[in-house]
Amino acid sequence: MKKSVAILFAFIISQFHAQQGAYYQQSAKYKMDIDVNAEKFTYEGKQTLDYKNNSPDELNVVYFHLYWNAFKPNSMMDQRVAGQGKNGDSRLQKDGVSRLASIPKDQEGAQNIHWIKQNGKILKFEIQETVMKVYLAEPIKPNSSTTFTLEWDAVIPQQIRRSGRNNREGVDMTMTQWYPKIAEYDYDGWATFDYIGREFHAPFSDFDVTIKINKEYVIGAGGILENPSEVKGYDANAKIKADKNKATWKWSAKNILDFAWAADKDYIVKSFDVPQGPKVFLVYQNNDKTKVWEEAQPYITKYYQLMNSHFGKYVYPTYSFIQGGDGGMEYGMCTMILGEANDIEGLMGLMAHEGAHSWYQQILATNEPMRPWMDE
């Protein structure tokens, strides 16, 4: 009987794999140039995206996520929160009323696409709130690549959920889900989820990101800072290079799901190396409410050693814990967490939970909107 069950199970698994075909992952390479107007909480962006179709399918359209378009009254996110009543997420509502409903007009999130091209040819596109559908000039055949270029401008939204300006701890900018991001294409088809508050799904990508911002700001990000001697915060002997009062930050990252960053004038940066582990950066506002961050190094070191021994080595060279956002949320090579804590136990509990997502979601790239149980 046991042998029959085993044979049946093996047959079912083989049929499942036969239907899906050979395993594949799409891949992307982003090059972005960003110019931030910190006084107005806006920025202008240019993007070049090299996209590789490793699937067996010919693609005639592609989709991009424009997450910040959710942060305005009457959006799908607003309607979802309003429908939850007083039992909803307290970060998104006050006294049972959606916070999105009262966002001032000049603080509504926006990602305004000026144009998009494929291999130099202008493309037609349609936007439905947080999803942009792009009609291709030429199909992307299996195992072939194409290049998209686009320009856009954006308004950094009032901080409601994860992203935004002026979070409740006074961090100026939490820049997550902040750029036009190509959707994942896999066995389930295009992952074109409207952004109503859940999490994310994306192809592994390389990032080359240049950010121009007022020279008084310090940036924390998930990636490698290529010019620490030219900007504030990372090198005690830095000589800040500025043009029209703006410093230029150069970041890179390879084979991650998303590039996230945050900026504040009051950030300090502390770093240390974990033996057989990553270089860890702590980026936070230095004040009486964040004193426990000074105690974190030995606990974080032990944490990475424990995770590496039980779940496999952390595969990236750096990791940043950044004060920002509205609670805790993981991204490639970093996490955004609220930084004010009464004790090291509370701070480390949050750091450990979000840091563990580096294994369970960020390395495995599970589909969080469809299968949140796989990483939470």
Coordinates of C-alpha atoms in Angstrom, one line a residue:
M1 CA 0.0 0.0 0.0
K2 CA 2.7 2.4 1.0
K3 CA 4.6 1.7 -2.2
S4 CA 1.5 2.4 -4.3
V5 CA 0.9 5.7 -2.6
A6 CA 4.5 6.7 -3.2
I7 CA 4.3 5.8 -6.9
L8 CA 1.0 7.8 -7.2
F9 CA 2.6 10.8 -5.4
A10 CA 5.6 10.7 -7.7
F11 CA 3.4 10.5 -10.8
I12 CA 1.4 13.5 -9.7
I13 CA 4.5 15.5 -9.0
S14 CA 6.0 14.6 -12.4
Q15 CA 2.7 15.6 -14.2
F16 CA 2.8 18.9 -12.4
H17 CA 6.3 19.7 -13.5
A18 CA 5.5 18.5 -17.0
Q19 CA 2.7 21.0 -17.2
Q20 CA 4.8 23.8 -16.0
G21 CA 7.7 23.1 -18.2
A22 CA 11.3 24.0 -17.4
Y23 CA 11.9 26.4 -14.5
Y24 CA 12.6 30.0 -15.4
Q25 CA 13.0 33.5 -13.9
Q26 CA 12.6 36.8 -15.6
S27 CA 15.5 39.3 -15.0
A28 CA 15.9 43.1 -15.3
K29 CA 18.6 45.7 -15.0
Y30 CA 17.6 49.2 -13.9
K31 CA 19.7 52.4 -14.4
M32 CA 18.0 55.3 -12.8
D33 CA 18.9 59.0 -12.4
I34 CA 16.9 60.8 -9.8
D35 CA 16.8 64.5 -9.0
V36 CA 15.0 65.3 -5.7
N37 CA 13.4 68.6 -4.7
A38 CA 13.5 68.1 -0.9
E39 CA 11.7 71.3 -0.1
K40 CA 8.6 70.3 -2.3
F41 CA 8.9 66.6 -1.7
T42 CA 9.0 65.8 -5.4
Y43 CA 11.5 64.3 -7.8
E44 CA 12.2 63.8 -11.5
G45 CA 13.4 60.5 -12.8
K46 CA 14.9 58.9 -15.8
Q47 CA 15.0 55.1 -16.2
T48 CA 16.7 52.7 -18.6
L49 CA 15.5 49.1 -18.1
D50 CA 17.1 46.1 -19.8
Y51 CA 14.5 43.3 -19.6
K52 CA 15.2 39.6 -20.3
N53 CA 12.3 37.3 -21.2
N54 CA 13.5 33.8 -20.0
S55 CA 10.0 32.4 -20.2
P56 CA 8.8 30.1 -23.1
D57 CA 6.1 32.7 -24.0
E58 CA 6.2 35.6 -26.5
L59 CA 5.2 38.8 -24.7
N60 CA 3.2 41.5 -26.6
V61 CA 2.6 43.7 -23.6
V62 CA 4.3 44.4 -20.3
Y63 CA 3.1 45.9 -17.0
F64 CA 4.6 48.3 -14.5
H65 CA 3.6 49.1 -10.9
L66 CA 3.0 52.7 -10.0
Y67 CA 2.4 52.1 -6.3
W68 CA 2.3 55.8 -5.1
N69 CA -0.9 56.4 -7.1
A70 CA -2.7 54.6 -4.3
F71 CA -2.1 57.3 -1.8
K72 CA -5.0 59.6 -2.5
P73 CA -8.7 59.9 -1.6
N74 CA -11.1 57.5 -3.2
S75 CA -8.3 55.2 -4.4
M76 CA -8.8 51.4 -4.2
M77 CA -6.6 51.4 -1.1
D78 CA -8.8 54.1 0.4
Q79 CA -12.0 52.2 -0.3
R80 CA -10.6 49.0 1.1
V81 CA -9.6 50.8 4.4
A82 CA -13.0 52.5 4.6
G83 CA -14.8 49.2 4.2
Q84 CA -12.9 47.7 7.2
G85 CA -14.5 50.1 9.7
K86 CA -13.0 50.3 13.2
N87 CA -11.5 46.8 12.9
G88 CA -9.0 47.8 10.2
D89 CA -5.3 48.6 10.4
S90 CA -4.7 51.4 12.8
R91 CA -1.9 52.7 10.7
L92 CA -4.3 53.4 7.8
Q93 CA -7.2 54.8 9.7
K94 CA -8.1 57.0 12.7
D95 CA -11.2 56.4 14.7
G96 CA -12.4 54.0 12.0
V97 CA -12.0 56.6 9.2
S98 CA -9.5 56.1 6.4
R99 CA -6.5 58.4 6.7
L100 CA -6.2 58.4 2.9
A101 CA -9.6 60.2 2.6
S102 CA -8.2 63.4 4.1
I103 CA -4.8 63.6 2.4
P104 CA -4.3 67.2 1.3
K105 CA -4.2 67.7 -2.5
D106 CA -0.5 68.7 -2.5
Q107 CA 0.4 65.6 -0.5
E108 CA -1.3 63.0 -2.6
G109 CA 1.1 60.4 -4.1
A110 CA 1.7 60.6 -7.8
Q111 CA 3.9 58.9 -10.4
N112 CA 3.4 60.8 -13.7
I113 CA 4.8 59.0 -16.7
H114 CA 5.9 61.4 -19.4
W115 CA 6.8 58.8 -22.0
I116 CA 8.1 55.3 -22.5
K117 CA 10.1 53.8 -25.4
Q118 CA 11.1 50.3 -26.4
N119 CA 14.4 50.2 -28.3
G120 CA 13.9 53.9 -29.1
K121 CA 10.3 53.6 -30.3
I122 CA 7.6 55.5 -28.5
L123 CA 5.0 53.2 -26.9
K124 CA 1.3 53.5 -26.1
F125 CA 0.4 52.9 -22.5
E126 CA -2.7 52.9 -20.3
I127 CA -2.8 53.5 -16.5
Q128 CA -5.4 52.1 -14.1
E129 CA -4.4 53.7 -10.8
T130 CA -1.4 51.7 -9.7
V131 CA -0.9 49.5 -12.8
M132 CA 0.4 50.7 -16.2
K133 CA -0.1 48.5 -19.2
V134 CA 2.4 49.1 -22.1
Y135 CA 1.8 47.9 -25.6
L136 CA 5.0 46.8 -27.3
A137 CA 6.3 48.0 -30.6
E138 CA 7.8 44.5 -31.1
P139 CA 7.1 41.3 -29.2
I140 CA 9.7 40.1 -26.7
K141 CA 10.4 36.5 -27.9
P142 CA 11.4 33.7 -25.5
N143 CA 15.0 33.9 -24.4
S144 CA 15.5 37.4 -25.8
S145 CA 16.0 40.9 -24.3
T146 CA 14.7 44.4 -24.9
T147 CA 15.4 47.9 -23.6
F148 CA 12.9 50.3 -22.2
T149 CA 13.5 54.0 -21.5
L150 CA 11.2 56.3 -19.7
E151 CA 10.9 59.6 -17.9
W152 CA 8.5 60.5 -15.1
D153 CA 8.0 62.8 -12.1
A154 CA 6.6 62.0 -8.7
V155 CA 5.1 63.5 -5.6
I156 CA 6.2 61.9 -2.4
P157 CA 2.9 61.1 -0.6
Q158 CA 2.0 61.8 3.0
Q159 CA 3.3 58.8 4.9
I160 CA 0.3 56.5 5.3
R161 CA 1.6 53.0 4.6
R162 CA 5.3 52.2 4.3
S163 CA 6.3 54.9 1.8
G164 CA 6.1 58.7 2.2
R165 CA 7.1 62.0 3.7
N166 CA 7.3 62.9 7.4
N167 CA 6.5 59.6 9.2
R168 CA 5.4 59.7 12.8
E169 CA 9.0 59.7 14.0
G170 CA 9.9 62.6 11.9
V171 CA 11.9 60.9 9.1
D172 CA 11.7 63.2 6.1
M173 CA 11.5 60.6 3.2
T174 CA 10.8 56.8 3.2
M175 CA 11.4 56.0 -0.5
T176 CA 9.9 52.5 -1.0
Q177 CA 7.9 51.3 -4.0
W178 CA 9.0 54.7 -5.4
Y179 CA 9.8 54.1 -9.1
P180 CA 8.0 52.6 -12.1
K181 CA 8.7 48.9 -11.4
I182 CA 8.2 46.2 -14.0
A183 CA 5.7 43.5 -12.9
E184 CA 6.7 39.9 -12.4
Y185 CA 5.8 37.4 -15.2
D186 CA 5.8 33.7 -14.1
Y187 CA 3.8 30.5 -14.2
D188 CA 0.8 32.5 -13.0
G189 CA 1.1 35.1 -15.8
W190 CA 1.6 38.8 -15.1
A191 CA 1.4 39.7 -11.4
T192 CA -0.7 42.9 -11.9
F193 CA -2.0 43.3 -8.4
D194 CA -3.6 46.6 -7.6
Y195 CA -1.9 48.1 -4.6
I196 CA -4.4 48.1 -1.8
G197 CA -2.1 47.5 1.1
R198 CA -0.6 44.0 0.8
E199 CA 2.9 43.2 -0.2
F200 CA 4.9 42.6 -3.4
H201 CA 6.2 40.3 -6.1
A202 CA 9.0 41.2 -8.5
P203 CA 11.8 39.7 -10.7
F204 CA 15.3 39.6 -9.5
S205 CA 17.0 42.7 -10.8
D206 CA 20.3 44.7 -10.8
F207 CA 20.2 48.4 -9.9
D208 CA 22.4 51.3 -10.7
V209 CA 20.9 54.4 -9.1
T210 CA 22.1 58.0 -8.9
I211 CA 20.3 60.3 -6.5
K212 CA 20.8 64.1 -6.4
I213 CA 19.5 65.7 -3.2
N214 CA 20.3 68.6 -0.9
K215 CA 23.8 68.0 0.5
E216 CA 22.6 68.1 4.1
Y217 CA 20.7 64.9 3.7
V218 CA 22.0 61.4 4.7
I219 CA 20.6 58.4 2.7
G220 CA 20.3 54.9 3.9
A221 CA 19.6 52.2 1.3
G222 CA 19.7 48.6 0.4
G223 CA 22.8 48.3 -1.8
I224 CA 26.4 49.4 -2.1
L225 CA 27.3 53.1 -1.7
E226 CA 29.9 53.7 -4.4
N227 CA 31.0 57.1 -3.4
P228 CA 31.0 57.4 0.5
S229 CA 33.8 60.0 0.4
E230 CA 31.7 62.4 -1.5
V231 CA 28.5 62.5 0.6
K232 CA 27.5 63.0 4.2
G233 CA 27.4 60.3 6.9
Y234 CA 29.6 57.4 5.8
D235 CA 33.2 58.6 5.9
A236 CA 34.6 60.8 8.6
N237 CA 37.0 62.3 6.1
A238 CA 34.4 62.8 3.4
K239 CA 34.7 65.9 1.2
I240 CA 31.1 66.5 0.1
K241 CA 30.9 67.3 -3.6
A242 CA 27.9 69.5 -4.3
D243 CA 26.5 71.1 -7.4
K244 CA 23.9 73.8 -6.8
N245 CA 23.7 72.7 -3.2
K246 CA 23.0 69.1 -4.1
A247 CA 25.2 66.1 -3.5
T248 CA 25.1 63.1 -5.8
W249 CA 24.7 59.6 -4.3
K250 CA 25.7 56.5 -6.3
W251 CA 24.2 53.2 -5.3
S252 CA 24.4 49.7 -6.9
A253 CA 22.9 46.3 -6.1
K254 CA 22.8 43.0 -7.9
N255 CA 20.2 40.3 -8.0
I256 CA 17.7 41.8 -5.5
L257 CA 13.9 42.2 -5.8
D258 CA 13.6 45.9 -5.0
F259 CA 15.7 49.0 -4.3
A260 CA 14.6 51.1 -1.4
W261 CA 16.0 54.1 0.4
A262 CA 15.3 56.8 3.0
A263 CA 16.6 60.3 3.5
D264 CA 16.8 62.6 6.5
K265 CA 19.1 65.4 7.6
D266 CA 19.4 64.0 11.2
Y267 CA 20.4 60.5 10.3
I268 CA 23.7 59.1 11.6
V269 CA 25.3 56.0 10.2
K270 CA 27.1 53.3 12.2
S271 CA 28.5 50.1 10.7
F272 CA 30.3 46.9 11.6
D273 CA 31.3 43.6 10.0
V274 CA 29.6 40.3 11.0
P275 CA 32.2 37.5 10.9
Q276 CA 31.4 35.3 7.9
G277 CA 28.5 37.6 7.3
P278 CA 27.5 41.0 5.8
K279 CA 28.7 44.5 6.6
V280 CA 25.7 45.9 8.6
F281 CA 24.7 49.5 8.6
L282 CA 22.5 51.2 11.2
V283 CA 20.9 54.4 9.8
Y284 CA 18.8 56.3 12.3
Q285 CA 18.1 59.6 14.0
N286 CA 20.4 60.0 17.0
N287 CA 18.2 61.2 20.0
D288 CA 17.0 60.1 23.4
K289 CA 14.3 57.9 21.9
T290 CA 16.8 55.8 19.8
K291 CA 19.5 55.2 22.4
V292 CA 19.0 51.5 22.4
W293 CA 20.3 51.3 18.9
E294 CA 23.8 51.7 20.5
E295 CA 23.3 48.3 22.2
A296 CA 22.3 46.4 19.0
Q297 CA 25.7 45.4 17.5
P298 CA 26.4 42.2 19.5
Y299 CA 22.8 41.0 19.2
I300 CA 22.7 41.6 15.4
T301 CA 26.1 39.7 15.1
K302 CA 24.7 36.7 17.0
Y303 CA 21.5 36.9 15.0
Y304 CA 23.3 36.6 11.6
Q305 CA 25.5 33.8 12.9
L306 CA 22.4 31.9 14.0
M307 CA 20.5 32.5 10.8
N308 CA 23.5 31.5 8.7
S309 CA 24.0 28.3 10.5
H310 CA 20.3 27.2 10.4
F311 CA 19.0 28.6 7.1
G312 CA 22.0 29.1 4.9
K313 CA 24.4 31.9 4.4
Y314 CA 23.0 35.4 3.8
V315 CA 24.1 35.9 0.2
Y316 CA 24.6 39.7 -0.1
P317 CA 27.6 41.8 1.0
T318 CA 25.7 44.3 3.1
Y319 CA 22.5 44.9 5.0
S320 CA 21.0 48.1 6.4
F321 CA 18.5 48.6 9.2
I322 CA 17.0 52.0 8.5
Q323 CA 14.7 54.1 10.6
G324 CA 11.6 54.8 8.5
G325 CA 8.2 53.7 7.4
D326 CA 5.3 52.8 9.7
G327 CA 6.4 49.6 11.4
G328 CA 8.6 47.1 9.6
M329 CA 9.0 46.2 6.0
E330 CA 11.7 44.2 4.2
Y331 CA 13.3 45.2 0.9
G332 CA 16.4 44.0 -0.9
M333 CA 19.5 44.3 1.4
C334 CA 17.6 46.5 3.9
T335 CA 14.6 47.0 6.1
M336 CA 12.6 50.0 7.1
I337 CA 11.6 50.0 10.8
L338 CA 10.3 52.4 13.4
G339 CA 13.3 53.4 15.4
E340 CA 12.0 54.6 18.8
A341 CA 12.2 51.8 21.3
N342 CA 12.0 51.5 25.1
D343 CA 14.4 48.6 25.3
I344 CA 16.7 46.4 23.2
E345 CA 14.3 43.5 23.4
G346 CA 11.7 45.4 21.5
L347 CA 14.1 46.8 18.9
M348 CA 15.8 43.4 18.3
G349 CA 12.4 41.7 18.0
L350 CA 11.6 43.9 15.1
M351 CA 15.0 43.7 13.5
A352 CA 15.0 39.9 13.8
H353 CA 11.6 39.5 12.2
E354 CA 12.3 41.9 9.3
G355 CA 15.8 40.7 8.8
A356 CA 14.6 37.1 8.5
H357 CA 12.6 38.1 5.4
S358 CA 16.0 38.3 3.7
W359 CA 15.8 34.5 3.6
Y360 CA 12.0 34.0 3.4
Q361 CA 10.9 36.2 0.6
Q362 CA 13.9 38.2 -0.5
I363 CA 16.1 35.2 -1.4
L364 CA 13.2 32.8 -2.3
A365 CA 11.2 35.5 -4.1
T366 CA 7.9 34.1 -3.1
N367 CA 4.7 35.8 -4.3
E368 CA 3.7 37.7 -1.2
P369 CA 0.3 39.0 -2.4
M370 CA -0.9 35.5 -3.3
R371 CA 0.9 33.4 -0.7
P372 CA 1.8 35.5 2.3
W373 CA 1.9 32.3 4.5
M374 CA 5.1 31.3 2.8
D375 CA 7.2 34.1 4.4
E376 CA 5.2 35.5 7.3

